[in-house]
């Protein structure tokens, strides 16, 4: 097999993997739930803190809770930290914090998206979403 044939086969295999990965994730039913507390605090130094609860089962690898906040322009979201999680079927608290520039968020309405997911422990680390939630919240100055 020539280098060109091997490179073509590798590219075709990678393309096939990318095509199949989303459909495999879409076929698996969510195995958890997540809540978001109705208020988000912003400290004077710009630290934004989100929190809530989660519950999940059947993780295949390391588990995380990610979160983003959008305020004003819906095309601009701010990632707010991330935390490790445990998928043991019990309800747990989560809290993510991120120091942003002061006034990134201002007191008032905003939207949060929080997700519990795991990364497969073998091969290419593909995410499996256990639960996701989009919710309106209120930003308050701490």
PDB file of C-alpha atoms in Angstrom:
ATOM      1  CA  UNK A   1       0.000   0.000   0.000  1.00  0.00           C
ATOM      2  CA  UNK A   2       1.418   3.395  -0.957  1.00  0.00           C
ATOM      3  CA  UNK A   3       1.660   6.340   1.422  1.00  0.00           C
ATOM      4  CA  UNK A   4      -1.086   8.082  -0.558  1.00  0.00           C
ATOM      5  CA  UNK A   5      -3.451   5.094  -0.201  1.00  0.00           C
ATOM      6  CA  UNK A   6      -2.706   4.793   3.529  1.00  0.00           C
ATOM      7  CA  UNK A   7      -3.320   8.517   4.070  1.00  0.00           C
ATOM      8  CA  UNK A   8      -6.579   8.308   2.122  1.00  0.00           C
ATOM      9  CA  UNK A   9      -7.749   5.303   4.149  1.00  0.00           C
ATOM     10  CA  UNK A  10      -6.899   7.084   7.408  1.00  0.00           C
ATOM     11  CA  UNK A  11      -8.779  10.208   6.312  1.00  0.00           C
ATOM     12  CA  UNK A  12     -11.793   8.140   5.262  1.00  0.00           C
ATOM     13  CA  UNK A  13     -11.761   6.313   8.615  1.00  0.00           C
ATOM     14  CA  UNK A  14     -11.591   9.587  10.539  1.00  0.00           C
ATOM     15  CA  UNK A  15     -14.457  11.034   8.494  1.00  0.00           C
ATOM     16  CA  UNK A  16     -16.554   7.925   9.134  1.00  0.00           C
ATOM     17  CA  UNK A  17     -15.859   8.158  12.872  1.00  0.00           C
ATOM     18  CA  UNK A  18     -16.975  11.793  12.923  1.00  0.00           C
ATOM     19  CA  UNK A  19     -20.143  10.932  11.033  1.00  0.00           C
ATOM     20  CA  UNK A  20     -21.015   8.031  13.335  1.00  0.00           C
ATOM     21  CA  UNK A  21     -20.120   9.633  16.673  1.00  0.00           C
ATOM     22  CA  UNK A  22     -22.975  12.172  16.773  1.00  0.00           C
ATOM     23  CA  UNK A  23     -25.538   9.552  15.767  1.00  0.00           C
ATOM     24  CA  UNK A  24     -24.321   7.158  18.457  1.00  0.00           C
ATOM     25  CA  UNK A  25     -24.562   9.905  21.070  1.00  0.00           C
ATOM     26  CA  UNK A  26     -28.012  10.878  19.820  1.00  0.00           C
ATOM     27  CA  UNK A  27     -29.255   7.291  20.159  1.00  0.00           C
ATOM     28  CA  UNK A  28     -28.326   7.016  23.832  1.00  0.00           C
ATOM     29  CA  UNK A  29     -31.068   8.290  26.127  1.00  0.00           C
ATOM     30  CA  UNK A  30     -30.110  10.790  28.836  1.00  0.00           C
ATOM     31  CA  UNK A  31     -29.329   9.012  32.103  1.00  0.00           C
ATOM     32  CA  UNK A  32     -29.600  11.923  34.504  1.00  0.00           C
ATOM     33  CA  UNK A  33     -30.967  15.307  35.416  1.00  0.00           C
ATOM     34  CA  UNK A  34     -29.538  18.698  36.309  1.00  0.00           C
ATOM     35  CA  UNK A  35     -30.987  21.767  38.003  1.00  0.00           C
ATOM     36  CA  UNK A  36     -29.730  25.349  38.130  1.00  0.00           C
ATOM     37  CA  UNK A  37     -30.254  27.641  41.117  1.00  0.00           C
ATOM     38  CA  UNK A  38     -32.386  30.650  40.077  1.00  0.00           C
ATOM     39  CA  UNK A  39     -29.746  33.219  41.060  1.00  0.00           C
ATOM     40  CA  UNK A  40     -26.184  33.698  39.862  1.00  0.00           C
ATOM     41  CA  UNK A  41     -23.808  35.778  41.952  1.00  0.00           C
ATOM     42  CA  UNK A  42     -21.186  38.166  40.621  1.00  0.00           C
ATOM     43  CA  UNK A  43     -18.469  39.403  42.988  1.00  0.00           C
ATOM     44  CA  UNK A  44     -16.883  42.844  42.697  1.00  0.00           C
ATOM     45  CA  UNK A  45     -13.773  41.265  41.125  1.00  0.00           C
ATOM     46  CA  UNK A  46     -15.872  39.721  38.310  1.00  0.00           C
ATOM     47  CA  UNK A  47     -16.093  36.161  39.723  1.00  0.00           C
ATOM     48  CA  UNK A  48     -19.328  34.574  38.504  1.00  0.00           C
ATOM     49  CA  UNK A  49     -20.679  31.607  40.482  1.00  0.00           C
ATOM     50  CA  UNK A  50     -23.361  29.202  39.251  1.00  0.00           C
ATOM     51  CA  UNK A  51     -24.741  26.245  41.197  1.00  0.00           C
ATOM     52  CA  UNK A  52     -27.447  23.618  41.291  1.00  0.00           C
ATOM     53  CA  UNK A  53     -27.892  19.869  41.625  1.00  0.00           C
ATOM     54  CA  UNK A  54     -27.359  16.862  39.369  1.00  0.00           C
ATOM     55  CA  UNK A  55     -27.995  13.143  39.322  1.00  0.00           C
ATOM     56  CA  UNK A  56     -26.698  10.619  36.774  1.00  0.00           C
ATOM     57  CA  UNK A  57     -25.884   6.946  36.234  1.00  0.00           C
ATOM     58  CA  UNK A  58     -24.013   4.739  33.789  1.00  0.00           C
ATOM     59  CA  UNK A  59     -20.897   6.839  33.166  1.00  0.00           C
ATOM     60  CA  UNK A  60     -18.263   5.287  30.902  1.00  0.00           C
ATOM     61  CA  UNK A  61     -15.444   7.609  31.964  1.00  0.00           C
ATOM     62  CA  UNK A  62     -14.663  10.852  33.831  1.00  0.00           C
ATOM     63  CA  UNK A  63     -17.791  12.955  34.493  1.00  0.00           C
ATOM     64  CA  UNK A  64     -18.072  16.756  34.423  1.00  0.00           C
ATOM     65  CA  UNK A  65     -20.591  19.564  34.859  1.00  0.00           C
ATOM     66  CA  UNK A  66     -20.121  22.448  32.415  1.00  0.00           C
ATOM     67  CA  UNK A  67     -22.007  25.739  32.352  1.00  0.00           C
ATOM     68  CA  UNK A  68     -22.366  28.907  30.305  1.00  0.00           C
ATOM     69  CA  UNK A  69     -24.205  32.189  30.859  1.00  0.00           C
ATOM     70  CA  UNK A  70     -25.714  34.461  28.234  1.00  0.00           C
ATOM     71  CA  UNK A  71     -26.912  37.985  28.961  1.00  0.00           C
ATOM     72  CA  UNK A  72     -28.077  40.507  26.410  1.00  0.00           C
ATOM     73  CA  UNK A  73     -26.699  39.378  23.046  1.00  0.00           C
ATOM     74  CA  UNK A  74     -27.831  35.724  22.611  1.00  0.00           C
ATOM     75  CA  UNK A  75     -24.864  35.007  20.342  1.00  0.00           C
ATOM     76  CA  UNK A  76     -22.360  35.738  23.160  1.00  0.00           C
ATOM     77  CA  UNK A  77     -22.073  33.151  25.918  1.00  0.00           C
ATOM     78  CA  UNK A  78     -19.570  33.073  28.758  1.00  0.00           C
ATOM     79  CA  UNK A  79     -18.216  29.689  29.885  1.00  0.00           C
ATOM     80  CA  UNK A  80     -18.285  29.484  33.665  1.00  0.00           C
ATOM     81  CA  UNK A  81     -15.727  27.003  34.918  1.00  0.00           C
ATOM     82  CA  UNK A  82     -16.394  23.318  35.097  1.00  0.00           C
ATOM     83  CA  UNK A  83     -16.378  20.745  37.830  1.00  0.00           C
ATOM     84  CA  UNK A  84     -15.921  17.020  38.161  1.00  0.00           C
ATOM     85  CA  UNK A  85     -18.935  14.917  39.034  1.00  0.00           C
ATOM     86  CA  UNK A  86     -19.905  11.419  40.170  1.00  0.00           C
ATOM     87  CA  UNK A  87     -22.544   9.337  38.384  1.00  0.00           C
ATOM     88  CA  UNK A  88     -23.710   7.094  41.225  1.00  0.00           C
ATOM     89  CA  UNK A  89     -27.465   7.725  40.994  1.00  0.00           C
ATOM     90  CA  UNK A  90     -27.493  10.019  44.054  1.00  0.00           C
ATOM     91  CA  UNK A  91     -28.294  13.733  43.951  1.00  0.00           C
ATOM     92  CA  UNK A  92     -25.205  15.951  44.302  1.00  0.00           C
ATOM     93  CA  UNK A  93     -24.606  19.723  44.430  1.00  0.00           C
ATOM     94  CA  UNK A  94     -22.468  21.349  41.743  1.00  0.00           C
ATOM     95  CA  UNK A  95     -20.890  24.794  41.685  1.00  0.00           C
ATOM     96  CA  UNK A  96     -18.844  26.395  38.917  1.00  0.00           C
ATOM     97  CA  UNK A  97     -17.013  29.707  39.221  1.00  0.00           C
ATOM     98  CA  UNK A  98     -15.021  31.784  36.760  1.00  0.00           C
ATOM     99  CA  UNK A  99     -13.288  35.124  37.186  1.00  0.00           C
ATOM    100  CA  UNK A 100     -14.163  37.353  34.244  1.00  0.00           C
ATOM    101  CA  UNK A 101     -13.606  41.031  33.649  1.00  0.00           C
ATOM    102  CA  UNK A 102     -15.790  43.132  35.962  1.00  0.00           C
ATOM    103  CA  UNK A 103     -19.167  43.950  34.379  1.00  0.00           C
ATOM    104  CA  UNK A 104     -19.126  40.886  32.092  1.00  0.00           C
ATOM    105  CA  UNK A 105     -22.508  40.213  33.686  1.00  0.00           C
ATOM    106  CA  UNK A 106     -24.628  42.894  35.320  1.00  0.00           C
ATOM    107  CA  UNK A 107     -27.505  42.484  37.773  1.00  0.00           C
ATOM    108  CA  UNK A 108     -30.671  41.433  35.970  1.00  0.00           C
ATOM    109  CA  UNK A 109     -32.028  38.606  33.815  1.00  0.00           C
ATOM    110  CA  UNK A 110     -29.746  36.130  32.021  1.00  0.00           C
ATOM    111  CA  UNK A 111     -29.819  32.569  30.691  1.00  0.00           C
ATOM    112  CA  UNK A 112     -27.796  29.556  31.843  1.00  0.00           C
ATOM    113  CA  UNK A 113     -27.044  26.291  30.090  1.00  0.00           C
ATOM    114  CA  UNK A 114     -25.656  23.513  32.301  1.00  0.00           C
ATOM    115  CA  UNK A 115     -24.680  20.017  31.150  1.00  0.00           C
ATOM    116  CA  UNK A 116     -23.608  16.792  32.865  1.00  0.00           C
ATOM    117  CA  UNK A 117     -21.476  14.645  30.564  1.00  0.00           C
ATOM    118  CA  UNK A 118     -18.806  11.971  30.632  1.00  0.00           C
ATOM    119  CA  UNK A 119     -15.878  11.261  28.349  1.00  0.00           C
ATOM    120  CA  UNK A 120     -15.406   7.694  27.186  1.00  0.00           C
ATOM    121  CA  UNK A 121     -12.416   6.137  28.908  1.00  0.00           C
ATOM    122  CA  UNK A 122     -11.172   4.202  25.885  1.00  0.00           C
ATOM    123  CA  UNK A 123     -10.093   5.289  22.435  1.00  0.00           C
ATOM    124  CA  UNK A 124     -11.045   8.757  21.264  1.00  0.00           C
ATOM    125  CA  UNK A 125     -12.628  10.551  24.269  1.00  0.00           C
ATOM    126  CA  UNK A 126     -16.156  11.181  22.994  1.00  0.00           C
ATOM    127  CA  UNK A 127     -18.694  12.942  25.242  1.00  0.00           C
ATOM    128  CA  UNK A 128     -21.918  11.314  26.365  1.00  0.00           C
ATOM    129  CA  UNK A 129     -24.480  13.809  27.643  1.00  0.00           C
ATOM    130  CA  UNK A 130     -26.359  12.640  30.729  1.00  0.00           C
ATOM    131  CA  UNK A 131     -28.469  15.789  31.218  1.00  0.00           C
ATOM    132  CA  UNK A 132     -28.664  19.356  29.993  1.00  0.00           C
ATOM    133  CA  UNK A 133     -30.790  22.296  31.029  1.00  0.00           C
ATOM    134  CA  UNK A 134     -31.375  25.795  29.669  1.00  0.00           C
ATOM    135  CA  UNK A 135     -32.946  28.173  32.156  1.00  0.00           C
ATOM    136  CA  UNK A 136     -33.638  31.838  32.781  1.00  0.00           C
ATOM    137  CA  UNK A 137     -31.918  33.100  35.934  1.00  0.00           C
ATOM    138  CA  UNK A 138     -31.287  36.368  37.771  1.00  0.00           C
ATOM    139  CA  UNK A 139     -27.805  37.828  38.194  1.00  0.00           C
ATOM    140  CA  UNK A 140     -27.197  39.485  41.562  1.00  0.00           C
ATOM    141  CA  UNK A 141     -24.190  41.444  42.806  1.00  0.00           C
ATOM    142  CA  UNK A 142     -22.463  39.742  45.739  1.00  0.00           C
TER     143      UNK A 142
END
